[in-house]
Coordinates of C-alpha atoms and ligand atoms in Angstrom, one line a residue:
X1 CA -12.0 26.1 1.8
X2 CA -10.2 24.2 4.6
X3 CA -8.5 21.1 3.1
X4 CA -6.3 18.4 4.6
X5 CA -3.9 16.2 2.6
X6 CA -3.3 12.8 4.0
X7 CA -1.6 9.8 2.4
X8 CA 1.5 7.7 3.0
X9 CA 5.1 9.2 2.8
X10 CA 5.9 10.0 -0.8
X11 CA 2.3 10.0 -2.1
X12 CA 2.7 13.5 -3.5
X13 CA 1.0 15.4 -0.7
X14 CA 3.5 18.3 -0.7
X15 CA 3.6 18.7 -4.5
X16 CA -0.2 18.8 -4.9
X17 CA -0.9 20.7 -1.8
X18 CA 1.4 23.5 -3.0
X19 CA -0.2 23.6 -6.4
X20 CA -3.7 23.7 -4.9
X21 CA -2.7 26.5 -2.6
X22 CA -1.6 28.6 -5.6
X23 CA -4.8 27.8 -7.4
X24 CA -7.1 28.6 -4.5
X25 CA -4.9 31.4 -3.1
X26 CA -4.9 30.0 0.4
X27 CA -1.8 29.1 2.5
X28 CA -0.1 25.7 2.3
X29 CA 0.9 24.6 5.7
X30 CA 3.3 21.6 5.9
X31 CA 4.2 20.6 9.5
X32 CA 7.2 18.7 8.0
X33 CA 8.5 21.9 6.4
X34 CA 8.0 23.8 9.6
X35 CA 10.0 21.2 11.5
X36 CA 12.7 21.1 8.9
X37 CA 13.1 24.9 8.9
X38 CA 13.4 24.8 12.7
X39 CA 16.0 22.0 12.4
X40 CA 18.1 23.9 10.0
X41 CA 18.0 27.0 12.2
X42 CA 18.7 24.8 15.3
X43 CA 15.8 26.4 17.2
X44 CA 14.6 24.8 20.5
X45 CA 11.7 23.3 18.6
X46 CA 14.0 22.1 15.8
X47 CA 16.4 20.4 18.3
X48 CA 13.5 18.5 19.9
X49 CA 11.7 17.6 16.6
X50 CA 15.0 16.3 15.1
X51 CA 15.2 13.6 17.8
X52 CA 12.0 12.1 16.5
X53 CA 12.2 12.9 12.7
X54 CA 15.7 11.4 12.4
X55 CA 14.4 8.1 13.7
X56 CA 11.3 8.1 11.4
X57 CA 9.0 8.7 14.4
X58 CA 6.2 11.2 14.8
X59 CA 6.9 14.4 16.8
X60 CA 4.7 14.3 20.0
X61 CA 1.2 15.6 19.6
X62 CA 1.5 18.3 22.1
X63 CA 4.4 20.0 20.3
X64 CA 2.8 19.5 16.9
X65 CA -0.6 20.9 18.0
X66 CA 0.9 24.0 19.4
X67 CA 2.7 24.9 16.2
X68 CA -0.4 24.2 14.1
X69 CA -2.7 26.2 16.3
X70 CA -0.3 29.2 16.2
X71 CA -0.1 28.9 12.4
X72 CA -3.8 28.6 11.9
X73 CA -4.4 31.6 14.1
X74 CA -2.6 33.9 11.6
X75 CA -4.8 36.2 9.5
X76 CA -3.8 34.6 6.1
X77 CA -5.7 31.4 7.2
X78 CA -9.0 33.3 7.5
X79 CA -10.2 32.4 4.0
X80 CA -9.0 28.8 4.2
X81 CA -5.9 26.7 4.4
X82 CA -4.3 23.5 3.1
X83 CA -2.7 21.3 5.8
X84 CA -0.1 18.9 4.4
X85 CA 1.0 16.1 6.7
X86 CA -1.2 17.2 9.5
X87 CA -3.1 15.6 11.3
X88 CA -1.1 12.4 11.6
X89 CA -2.8 10.9 14.7
X90 CA -6.4 10.7 16.0
X91 CA -5.5 12.9 18.9
X92 CA -4.3 15.6 16.4
X93 CA -7.5 15.2 14.3
X94 CA -9.8 15.5 17.4
X95 CA -7.8 18.5 18.7
X96 CA -8.0 20.2 15.3
X97 CA -11.8 19.7 15.1
X98 CA -12.1 21.3 18.6
X99 CA -9.9 24.2 17.7
X100 CA -11.8 24.9 14.5
X101 CA -15.2 24.5 16.2
X102 CA -14.1 27.2 18.6
X103 CA -13.8 29.5 15.6
X104 CA -17.0 28.3 13.9
X105 CA -15.1 26.6 11.2
X106 CA -14.6 23.0 10.1
X107 CA -12.5 20.8 7.7
X108 CA -14.2 20.7 4.3
X109 CA -12.3 18.0 2.6
X110 CA -9.6 15.4 3.4
X111 CA -7.7 14.3 0.3
X112 CA -6.1 10.9 0.5
X113 CA -3.7 10.3 -2.4
X114 CA -3.5 6.6 -3.2
X115 CA -0.2 5.1 -4.3
X116 CA 1.1 1.5 -3.9
X117 CA 3.7 1.0 -1.2
X118 CA 6.5 -0.3 -3.4
X119 CA 6.1 2.7 -5.7
X120 CA 6.2 5.0 -2.7
X121 CA 9.5 3.5 -1.5
X122 CA 11.1 3.9 -4.9
X123 CA 9.9 7.5 -5.1
X124 CA 11.3 8.3 -1.6
X125 CA 14.7 6.8 -2.5
X126 CA 15.0 8.8 -5.7
X127 CA 13.6 12.1 -4.2
X128 CA 15.8 15.1 -4.1
X129 CA 15.0 18.5 -2.6
X130 CA 16.4 21.9 -3.6
X131 CA 18.4 23.3 -0.6
X132 CA 17.5 26.8 -1.8
X133 CA 13.9 26.9 -3.2
X134 CA 12.8 23.6 -1.5
X135 CA 11.2 22.3 -4.7
X136 CA 11.1 18.5 -4.9
X137 CA 12.3 16.4 -7.8
X138 CA 12.9 12.8 -8.7
X139 CA 16.2 11.5 -10.1
X140 CA 14.0 9.9 -12.8
X141 CA 13.0 13.3 -14.2
X142 CA 15.0 14.2 -17.3
X143 CA 15.3 17.9 -16.2
X144 CA 17.4 16.7 -13.1
X145 CA 21.1 16.8 -14.0
X146 CA 24.2 17.0 -11.8
X147 CA 22.3 17.6 -8.5
X148 CA 21.4 21.1 -9.7
X149 CA 17.8 22.5 -9.2
X150 CA 16.2 23.0 -12.7
X151 CA 14.2 25.9 -11.2
X152 CA 16.7 28.0 -9.4
X153 CA 20.1 26.4 -9.8
X154 CA 20.4 25.5 -6.1
X155 CA 22.0 22.3 -4.9
X156 CA 19.7 19.3 -4.8
X157 CA 20.0 17.1 -1.7
X158 CA 18.5 14.0 -0.3
X159 CA 16.3 14.5 2.8
X160 CA 17.9 12.9 5.8
X161 CA 14.8 10.8 6.5
X162 CA 14.7 9.4 2.9
X163 CA 17.1 6.6 3.8
X164 CA 15.7 3.1 3.6
X165 CA 16.0 2.3 7.3
X166 CA 14.2 5.5 8.2
X167 CA 11.6 5.1 5.4
X168 CA 10.7 1.7 6.9
X169 CA 10.1 3.3 10.3
X170 CA 8.0 6.1 8.7
X171 CA 5.7 3.5 7.1
X172 CA 5.3 1.8 10.5
X173 CA 4.3 5.1 12.0
X174 CA 2.0 5.7 9.1
X175 CA 0.2 2.4 9.3
X176 CA -0.1 2.4 13.1
X177 CA -0.9 6.1 13.8
X178 CA -2.1 7.8 10.7
X179 CA -4.1 5.2 8.7
X180 CA -6.9 5.1 11.4
X181 CA -7.6 8.8 10.4
X182 CA -9.1 7.5 7.1
X183 CA -12.0 5.9 8.9
X184 CA -12.4 8.9 11.2
X185 CA -12.9 11.2 8.2
X186 CA -14.8 8.6 6.1
X187 CA -17.4 8.4 8.9
X188 CA -17.8 12.2 8.6
X189 CA -18.2 11.9 4.8
X190 CA -15.4 14.3 4.0
X191 CA -12.7 11.8 2.9
X192 CA -11.9 12.0 -0.8
X193 CA -9.7 9.4 -2.4
X194 CA -7.6 10.4 -5.4
X195 CA -5.6 8.0 -7.5
X196 CA -1.9 9.1 -7.5
X197 CA 0.0 6.5 -9.5
X198 CA -0.3 8.3 -12.9
X199 CA 1.3 11.5 -14.2
X200 CA 1.5 14.7 -12.1
X201 CA -1.2 16.2 -14.4
X202 CA -3.5 13.3 -14.1
X203 CA -3.1 13.1 -10.3
X204 CA -3.9 16.8 -10.0
X205 CA -7.0 16.3 -12.2
X206 CA -8.1 13.4 -9.9
X207 CA -7.6 15.6 -6.8
X208 CA -9.6 18.5 -8.3
X209 CA -12.4 16.2 -9.3
X210 CA -12.4 14.6 -5.8
X211 CA -13.0 18.0 -4.2
X212 CA -15.5 19.1 -6.8
X213 CA -13.3 21.8 -8.4
X214 CA -13.4 22.0 -12.2
X215 CA -10.5 23.9 -13.8
Ligands
LIG301 P1 6.8 15.2 6.0 O1 7.6 16.3 5.4 O2 5.3 15.5 6.0 O3 7.1 13.9 5.4 O4 7.2 15.1 7.6 C1 8.5 14.8 7.9 C2 8.6 14.2 9.4 O5 8.1 15.3 10.3 C3 7.6 13.1 9.7 O6 8.2 11.8 9.3 C4 7.4 13.2 11.2 O7 8.5 12.8 11.9 C5 7.4 14.8 11.3 N1 6.0 15.3 11.2 C6 5.4 16.0 10.2 N2 4.2 16.2 10.5 C7 3.9 15.7 11.7 C8 2.7 15.5 12.4 N3 1.5 16.1 12.0 N4 2.8 14.9 13.6 C9 3.9 14.4 14.0 N5 5.1 14.4 13.3 C10 5.0 15.0 12.2

């Protein structure tokens, strides 16, 4: 199955895309994670991407498309993939379609996790990421104590772009550039909305129902 996760920043795309990738045994591909890995290693791609990400702007389509095409060409994507945070523009969506068509493949489902904007902002402000295992937590979780990862003991840090000024810019990019994708996929009848305001378990259930998977 070829699945895309869309939704505003903080909607839970990463958390649920990761879980679904384990359940379906297909790779989870997050363009944000690829950019962050490159930034931390100070690669050429990372240095360029950081200029945009640190301002809450989208990385240019040409750069983003090339890393996604490379990644989707790897053998582990042959049986399906979950794209998290890609596409984020109409140009990316159209290019992805063309690329997949060339391989006689298509996007099966586009999952849109629905969360109110004020809740999203609070989530992003209290989000912490493990610098070792990259798991994501919220300061509101009882298992999170003293900035230590409950899973691996690594140090929990705030993402550089989870600061209020940058969060605001990310929402502007989302509304202007990414939201139009919802109509694009709705017109093709592959958009599936899933309520994402309740617990982790309930949101996962909503997503599985939306894509016709029964546990
Ligand atoms: P994420 O981890 O998905 O929230 O992505 C973090 C940041 O990486 C975004 O705010 C963008 O600046 C950049 N980014 C991730 N995916 C894309 C994409 N598909 N197109 C352009 N920029 C992206």
